[in-house]
Amino acid sequence: KKEVSRWVSVREFVGKHQGLQLGNGGVGRNNSSLAKEFNSEFDKGQTLGNSIDRVRLNGYNTECVFNQNIRQDIKNHYKQQCCAMCGAHGNSENTQIEVDHKDGCKDDSRVSDSNTQTFDDFQALCKACNDKKRQICKECKESGYRFDATKILGNHYSFYEGEAEYDGCVGCYQYDPIQYRKTCNDRIYNEGYQKGYYEGYQIGYHQKTTL
């Protein structure tokens, strides 16, 4: 029989239970010590807003939970960087730098382990861009199609690797905006070079045949 606890107000998470506190809207709650051991249910209906008001436990969690912890040296490195997407690095809430897991699927056990994760698994994003990325990742998974990066003014390609059908985050603009720009710049250069070579050949051929 599955055991269900009473509803516990988040105001009770004080003192020795302070480590169980949850972020606004439950951000990061799947990485909490509660979620690792138990199936957790959340109630947001007691107060206005999106904050979690109460929590109860509903049986043991038998699924593997992705550990979102990031090694300190990786955090220190990216906290000094500007946002890879928009270039921001400020002190206001939306321009503060967050260290982002590039792969929004968060299903790679290697990245979950702080001993095996690498610098390339992460990037610096400001809070505003990171929030937007989370929403886009959610829409990609639900629709089955990648985000079309040409919706952003100045972008010439929908993605830099893979197909339009969503099969993971690698290749999406949000996965690595810096790599997107590098790959697309190379592609634009190569396409321009080939176009110029072809047009030059045609002009030369025309001049030769009309002399």
PDB file of C-alpha atoms in Angstrom:
ATOM      1  CA  LYS A   1       0.000   0.000   0.000  1.00  0.00           C
ATOM      2  CA  LYS A   2       1.293   3.481  -0.918  1.00  0.00           C
ATOM      3  CA  GLU A   3       1.751   5.711   2.110  1.00  0.00           C
ATOM      4  CA  VAL A   4       0.669   9.359   1.768  1.00  0.00           C
ATOM      5  CA  SER A   5       1.852  12.033   4.190  1.00  0.00           C
ATOM      6  CA  ARG A   6      -0.114  15.020   5.461  1.00  0.00           C
ATOM      7  CA  TRP A   7       0.106  18.325   3.599  1.00  0.00           C
ATOM      8  CA  VAL A   8       3.094  20.251   5.004  1.00  0.00           C
ATOM      9  CA  SER A   9       3.254  24.043   4.704  1.00  0.00           C
ATOM     10  CA  VAL A  10       6.529  25.366   3.276  1.00  0.00           C
ATOM     11  CA  ARG A  11       6.624  27.678   6.312  1.00  0.00           C
ATOM     12  CA  GLU A  12       7.517  24.591   8.336  1.00  0.00           C
ATOM     13  CA  PHE A  13      10.801  24.235   6.412  1.00  0.00           C
ATOM     14  CA  VAL A  14      12.890  26.071   9.010  1.00  0.00           C
ATOM     15  CA  GLY A  15      15.742  25.174  11.309  1.00  0.00           C
ATOM     16  CA  LYS A  16      17.050  21.689  10.576  1.00  0.00           C
ATOM     17  CA  HIS A  17      14.478  21.371   7.758  1.00  0.00           C
ATOM     18  CA  GLN A  18      15.618  24.550   5.976  1.00  0.00           C
ATOM     19  CA  GLY A  19      17.418  22.480   3.336  1.00  0.00           C
ATOM     20  CA  LEU A  20      14.036  21.298   2.062  1.00  0.00           C
ATOM     21  CA  GLN A  21      12.994  24.808   1.004  1.00  0.00           C
ATOM     22  CA  LEU A  22      11.865  25.107  -2.622  1.00  0.00           C
ATOM     23  CA  GLY A  23      12.427  27.919  -5.107  1.00  0.00           C
ATOM     24  CA  ASN A  24       9.689  30.113  -6.534  1.00  0.00           C
ATOM     25  CA  GLY A  25       7.374  27.998  -8.642  1.00  0.00           C
ATOM     26  CA  GLY A  26       9.207  24.876  -7.527  1.00  0.00           C
ATOM     27  CA  VAL A  27      12.261  25.534  -9.682  1.00  0.00           C
ATOM     28  CA  GLY A  28      14.799  22.797  -9.020  1.00  0.00           C
ATOM     29  CA  ARG A  29      12.413  20.797  -6.842  1.00  0.00           C
ATOM     30  CA  ASN A  30      13.129  17.550  -8.715  1.00  0.00           C
ATOM     31  CA  ASN A  31      16.665  17.813  -7.422  1.00  0.00           C
ATOM     32  CA  SER A  32      15.625  18.199  -3.772  1.00  0.00           C
ATOM     33  CA  SER A  33      16.341  15.515  -1.215  1.00  0.00           C
ATOM     34  CA  LEU A  34      12.605  14.872  -0.939  1.00  0.00           C
ATOM     35  CA  ALA A  35      12.170  14.240  -4.668  1.00  0.00           C
ATOM     36  CA  LYS A  36      15.126  11.880  -4.779  1.00  0.00           C
ATOM     37  CA  GLU A  37      13.503   9.499  -2.302  1.00  0.00           C
ATOM     38  CA  PHE A  38       9.752  10.154  -2.555  1.00  0.00           C
ATOM     39  CA  ASN A  39       7.096  11.111  -5.077  1.00  0.00           C
ATOM     40  CA  SER A  40       6.244  14.683  -4.125  1.00  0.00           C
ATOM     41  CA  GLU A  41       2.971  16.521  -4.706  1.00  0.00           C
ATOM     42  CA  PHE A  42       2.767  20.311  -4.629  1.00  0.00           C
ATOM     43  CA  ASP A  43      -0.101  22.680  -3.848  1.00  0.00           C
ATOM     44  CA  LYS A  44       0.039  26.242  -5.208  1.00  0.00           C
ATOM     45  CA  GLY A  45      -3.578  27.118  -4.522  1.00  0.00           C
ATOM     46  CA  GLN A  46      -3.325  28.514  -1.004  1.00  0.00           C
ATOM     47  CA  THR A  47      -1.892  31.922  -1.936  1.00  0.00           C
ATOM     48  CA  LEU A  48      -1.707  34.161  -5.009  1.00  0.00           C
ATOM     49  CA  GLY A  49       1.125  33.663  -7.488  1.00  0.00           C
ATOM     50  CA  ASN A  50       3.052  30.609  -8.624  1.00  0.00           C
ATOM     51  CA  SER A  51       4.833  29.734  -5.385  1.00  0.00           C
ATOM     52  CA  ILE A  52       4.463  26.322  -3.786  1.00  0.00           C
ATOM     53  CA  ASP A  53       2.430  26.591  -0.578  1.00  0.00           C
ATOM     54  CA  ARG A  54       2.275  22.994   0.621  1.00  0.00           C
ATOM     55  CA  VAL A  55       3.978  19.678  -0.053  1.00  0.00           C
ATOM     56  CA  ARG A  56       3.048  16.090   0.640  1.00  0.00           C
ATOM     57  CA  LEU A  57       4.781  12.784  -0.074  1.00  0.00           C
ATOM     58  CA  ASN A  58       3.022  10.037  -2.025  1.00  0.00           C
ATOM     59  CA  GLY A  59       5.052   6.819  -1.979  1.00  0.00           C
ATOM     60  CA  TYR A  60       8.691   6.157  -2.857  1.00  0.00           C
ATOM     61  CA  ASN A  61      10.279   7.491  -6.039  1.00  0.00           C
ATOM     62  CA  THR A  62      11.503   4.529  -8.092  1.00  0.00           C
ATOM     63  CA  GLU A  63      12.808   6.614 -11.015  1.00  0.00           C
ATOM     64  CA  CYS A  64      16.301   8.011 -11.389  1.00  0.00           C
ATOM     65  CA  VAL A  65      16.364  11.759 -10.715  1.00  0.00           C
ATOM     66  CA  PHE A  66      18.824  13.906 -12.673  1.00  0.00           C
ATOM     67  CA  ASN A  67      21.272  15.617 -10.329  1.00  0.00           C
ATOM     68  CA  GLN A  68      21.448  19.281 -11.376  1.00  0.00           C
ATOM     69  CA  ASN A  69      24.432  20.126  -9.173  1.00  0.00           C
ATOM     70  CA  ILE A  70      27.249  21.882 -11.044  1.00  0.00           C
ATOM     71  CA  ARG A  71      30.883  21.614  -9.999  1.00  0.00           C
ATOM     72  CA  GLN A  72      32.157  24.769  -8.324  1.00  0.00           C
ATOM     73  CA  ASP A  73      35.041  25.442 -10.735  1.00  0.00           C
ATOM     74  CA  ILE A  74      32.582  25.308 -13.647  1.00  0.00           C
ATOM     75  CA  LYS A  75      30.257  27.725 -11.843  1.00  0.00           C
ATOM     76  CA  ASN A  76      33.113  30.115 -11.110  1.00  0.00           C
ATOM     77  CA  HIS A  77      34.208  30.098 -14.749  1.00  0.00           C
ATOM     78  CA  TYR A  78      30.822  30.827 -16.302  1.00  0.00           C
ATOM     79  CA  LYS A  79      29.734  33.357 -13.686  1.00  0.00           C
ATOM     80  CA  GLN A  80      32.465  35.622 -15.104  1.00  0.00           C
ATOM     81  CA  GLN A  81      31.172  35.307 -18.682  1.00  0.00           C
ATOM     82  CA  CYS A  82      28.617  37.377 -20.560  1.00  0.00           C
ATOM     83  CA  CYS A  83      25.375  35.784 -21.719  1.00  0.00           C
ATOM     84  CA  ALA A  84      26.109  33.562 -24.736  1.00  0.00           C
ATOM     85  CA  MET A  85      22.791  34.568 -26.260  1.00  0.00           C
ATOM     86  CA  CYS A  86      22.455  38.338 -25.777  1.00  0.00           C
ATOM     87  CA  GLY A  87      25.778  39.463 -24.250  1.00  0.00           C
ATOM     88  CA  ALA A  88      24.280  40.764 -20.989  1.00  0.00           C
ATOM     89  CA  HIS A  89      26.131  40.617 -17.666  1.00  0.00           C
ATOM     90  CA  GLY A  90      24.549  42.855 -15.059  1.00  0.00           C
ATOM     91  CA  ASN A  91      23.267  43.053 -11.511  1.00  0.00           C
ATOM     92  CA  SER A  92      19.539  43.322 -12.159  1.00  0.00           C
ATOM     93  CA  GLU A  93      17.421  40.196 -11.776  1.00  0.00           C
ATOM     94  CA  ASN A  94      17.058  39.559 -15.511  1.00  0.00           C
ATOM     95  CA  THR A  95      20.685  40.296 -16.443  1.00  0.00           C
ATOM     96  CA  GLN A  96      22.356  38.218 -13.730  1.00  0.00           C
ATOM     97  CA  ILE A  97      24.328  35.300 -15.150  1.00  0.00           C
ATOM     98  CA  GLU A  98      23.102  31.745 -14.574  1.00  0.00           C
ATOM     99  CA  VAL A  99      25.078  28.607 -15.409  1.00  0.00           C
ATOM    100  CA  ASP A 100      22.907  26.689 -17.862  1.00  0.00           C
ATOM    101  CA  HIS A 101      22.870  22.970 -18.669  1.00  0.00           C
ATOM    102  CA  LYS A 102      23.164  23.184 -22.467  1.00  0.00           C
ATOM    103  CA  ASP A 103      21.208  19.962 -22.983  1.00  0.00           C
ATOM    104  CA  GLY A 104      17.700  20.701 -21.758  1.00  0.00           C
ATOM    105  CA  CYS A 105      16.771  17.000 -21.800  1.00  0.00           C
ATOM    106  CA  LYS A 106      18.864  16.497 -18.642  1.00  0.00           C
ATOM    107  CA  ASP A 107      19.003  12.740 -19.094  1.00  0.00           C
ATOM    108  CA  ASP A 108      22.761  12.164 -19.380  1.00  0.00           C
ATOM    109  CA  SER A 109      24.181  10.453 -16.301  1.00  0.00           C
ATOM    110  CA  ARG A 110      27.668  11.720 -17.162  1.00  0.00           C
ATOM    111  CA  VAL A 111      26.511  15.351 -16.923  1.00  0.00           C
ATOM    112  CA  SER A 112      24.602  14.516 -13.762  1.00  0.00           C
ATOM    113  CA  ASP A 113      27.847  13.425 -12.075  1.00  0.00           C
ATOM    114  CA  SER A 114      30.020  16.348 -10.943  1.00  0.00           C
ATOM    115  CA  ASN A 115      33.097  14.120 -11.317  1.00  0.00           C
ATOM    116  CA  THR A 116      32.551  13.532 -15.044  1.00  0.00           C
ATOM    117  CA  GLN A 117      30.782  16.714 -16.230  1.00  0.00           C
ATOM    118  CA  THR A 118      32.889  19.077 -18.369  1.00  0.00           C
ATOM    119  CA  PHE A 119      32.955  22.814 -19.072  1.00  0.00           C
ATOM    120  CA  ASP A 120      31.457  22.178 -22.515  1.00  0.00           C
ATOM    121  CA  ASP A 121      28.290  20.766 -20.919  1.00  0.00           C
ATOM    122  CA  PHE A 122      27.365  24.256 -19.701  1.00  0.00           C
ATOM    123  CA  GLN A 123      27.137  27.864 -20.842  1.00  0.00           C
ATOM    124  CA  ALA A 124      26.530  31.317 -19.390  1.00  0.00           C
ATOM    125  CA  LEU A 125      23.015  32.705 -19.901  1.00  0.00           C
ATOM    126  CA  CYS A 126      21.369  35.692 -18.270  1.00  0.00           C
ATOM    127  CA  LYS A 127      18.222  34.884 -16.315  1.00  0.00           C
ATOM    128  CA  ALA A 128      15.936  36.319 -19.010  1.00  0.00           C
ATOM    129  CA  CYS A 129      17.475  34.199 -21.782  1.00  0.00           C
ATOM    130  CA  ASN A 130      17.607  31.115 -19.575  1.00  0.00           C
ATOM    131  CA  ASP A 131      13.906  31.471 -18.738  1.00  0.00           C
ATOM    132  CA  LYS A 132      13.115  31.844 -22.444  1.00  0.00           C
ATOM    133  CA  LYS A 133      15.220  28.795 -23.286  1.00  0.00           C
ATOM    134  CA  ARG A 134      13.300  26.654 -20.777  1.00  0.00           C
ATOM    135  CA  GLN A 135      10.020  27.656 -22.408  1.00  0.00           C
ATOM    136  CA  ILE A 136      11.338  26.927 -25.906  1.00  0.00           C
ATOM    137  CA  CYS A 137      12.722  23.527 -24.811  1.00  0.00           C
ATOM    138  CA  LYS A 138       9.312  22.642 -23.405  1.00  0.00           C
ATOM    139  CA  GLU A 139       7.603  23.630 -26.675  1.00  0.00           C
ATOM    140  CA  CYS A 140      10.116  21.594 -28.731  1.00  0.00           C
ATOM    141  CA  LYS A 141       9.413  18.452 -26.723  1.00  0.00           C
ATOM    142  CA  GLU A 142       5.650  18.934 -26.901  1.00  0.00           C
ATOM    143  CA  SER A 143       5.501  19.745 -30.635  1.00  0.00           C
ATOM    144  CA  GLY A 144       8.149  17.302 -31.829  1.00  0.00           C
ATOM    145  CA  TYR A 145       9.881  20.032 -33.873  1.00  0.00           C
ATOM    146  CA  ARG A 146      12.923  22.169 -33.252  1.00  0.00           C
ATOM    147  CA  PHE A 147      12.675  25.883 -32.581  1.00  0.00           C
ATOM    148  CA  ASP A 148      13.081  27.866 -35.818  1.00  0.00           C
ATOM    149  CA  ALA A 149      15.985  30.240 -35.130  1.00  0.00           C
ATOM    150  CA  THR A 150      15.158  32.339 -38.213  1.00  0.00           C
ATOM    151  CA  LYS A 151      12.409  33.875 -36.066  1.00  0.00           C
ATOM    152  CA  ILE A 152      15.270  35.847 -34.493  1.00  0.00           C
ATOM    153  CA  LEU A 153      16.203  38.781 -36.741  1.00  0.00           C
ATOM    154  CA  GLY A 154      19.552  38.218 -38.456  1.00  0.00           C
ATOM    155  CA  ASN A 155      19.579  34.421 -38.208  1.00  0.00           C
ATOM    156  CA  HIS A 156      19.666  32.721 -41.609  1.00  0.00           C
ATOM    157  CA  TYR A 157      19.239  29.074 -40.563  1.00  0.00           C
ATOM    158  CA  SER A 158      16.650  27.305 -38.426  1.00  0.00           C
ATOM    159  CA  PHE A 159      19.283  25.185 -36.633  1.00  0.00           C
ATOM    160  CA  TYR A 160      22.953  24.370 -37.148  1.00  0.00           C
ATOM    161  CA  GLU A 161      22.835  20.576 -36.974  1.00  0.00           C
ATOM    162  CA  GLY A 162      20.266  17.791 -37.314  1.00  0.00           C
ATOM    163  CA  GLU A 163      16.778  17.811 -38.788  1.00  0.00           C
ATOM    164  CA  ALA A 164      13.625  19.827 -38.158  1.00  0.00           C
ATOM    165  CA  GLU A 165      12.034  16.921 -36.288  1.00  0.00           C
ATOM    166  CA  TYR A 166      13.081  17.210 -32.652  1.00  0.00           C
ATOM    167  CA  ASP A 167      15.304  14.329 -31.496  1.00  0.00           C
ATOM    168  CA  GLY A 168      17.351  16.126 -28.855  1.00  0.00           C
ATOM    169  CA  CYS A 169      18.815  19.537 -28.083  1.00  0.00           C
ATOM    170  CA  VAL A 170      22.128  19.348 -29.973  1.00  0.00           C
ATOM    171  CA  GLY A 171      21.923  21.560 -33.053  1.00  0.00           C
ATOM    172  CA  CYS A 172      19.282  23.932 -31.703  1.00  0.00           C
ATOM    173  CA  TYR A 173      20.134  27.626 -31.437  1.00  0.00           C
ATOM    174  CA  GLN A 174      19.486  27.630 -27.683  1.00  0.00           C
ATOM    175  CA  TYR A 175      21.709  24.598 -27.120  1.00  0.00           C
ATOM    176  CA  ASP A 176      24.797  26.582 -28.094  1.00  0.00           C
ATOM    177  CA  PRO A 177      24.275  30.079 -29.588  1.00  0.00           C
ATOM    178  CA  ILE A 178      28.035  30.530 -30.018  1.00  0.00           C
ATOM    179  CA  GLN A 179      28.402  27.305 -32.014  1.00  0.00           C
ATOM    180  CA  TYR A 180      25.285  28.234 -33.997  1.00  0.00           C
ATOM    181  CA  ARG A 181      26.894  31.517 -35.065  1.00  0.00           C
ATOM    182  CA  LYS A 182      30.236  29.889 -35.917  1.00  0.00           C
ATOM    183  CA  THR A 183      28.659  27.111 -37.980  1.00  0.00           C
ATOM    184  CA  CYS A 184      26.237  29.419 -39.774  1.00  0.00           C
ATOM    185  CA  ASN A 185      28.937  32.002 -40.549  1.00  0.00           C
ATOM    186  CA  ASP A 186      31.033  29.253 -42.145  1.00  0.00           C
ATOM    187  CA  ARG A 187      28.018  28.077 -44.102  1.00  0.00           C
ATOM    188  CA  ILE A 188      27.236  31.594 -45.339  1.00  0.00           C
ATOM    189  CA  TYR A 189      30.874  32.090 -46.373  1.00  0.00           C
ATOM    190  CA  ASN A 190      31.021  28.770 -48.244  1.00  0.00           C
ATOM    191  CA  GLU A 191      27.724  29.369 -49.988  1.00  0.00           C
ATOM    192  CA  GLY A 192      28.837  32.880 -50.988  1.00  0.00           C
ATOM    193  CA  TYR A 193      32.185  31.566 -52.230  1.00  0.00           C
ATOM    194  CA  GLN A 194      30.521  28.882 -54.338  1.00  0.00           C
ATOM    195  CA  LYS A 195      28.000  31.373 -55.712  1.00  0.00           C
ATOM    196  CA  GLY A 196      30.763  33.847 -56.569  1.00  0.00           C
ATOM    197  CA  TYR A 197      32.876  31.153 -58.203  1.00  0.00           C
ATOM    198  CA  TYR A 198      29.939  29.983 -60.324  1.00  0.00           C
ATOM    199  CA  GLU A 199      28.981  33.517 -61.380  1.00  0.00           C
ATOM    200  CA  GLY A 200      32.607  34.350 -62.159  1.00  0.00           C
ATOM    201  CA  TYR A 201      32.909  31.236 -64.292  1.00  0.00           C
ATOM    202  CA  GLN A 202      29.734  32.141 -66.174  1.00  0.00           C
ATOM    203  CA  ILE A 203      30.986  35.701 -66.856  1.00  0.00           C
ATOM    204  CA  GLY A 204      34.358  34.387 -68.046  1.00  0.00           C
ATOM    205  CA  TYR A 205      32.737  31.806 -70.287  1.00  0.00           C
ATOM    206  CA  HIS A 206      30.400  34.428 -71.766  1.00  0.00           C
ATOM    207  CA  GLN A 207      33.314  36.800 -72.495  1.00  0.00           C
ATOM    208  CA  LYS A 208      35.300  34.011 -74.142  1.00  0.00           C
ATOM    209  CA  THR A 209      32.462  32.930 -76.421  1.00  0.00           C
ATOM    210  CA  THR A 210      31.630  36.484 -77.526  1.00  0.00           C
ATOM    211  CA  LEU A 211      35.174  37.587 -78.420  1.00  0.00           C
TER     212      LEU A 211
END
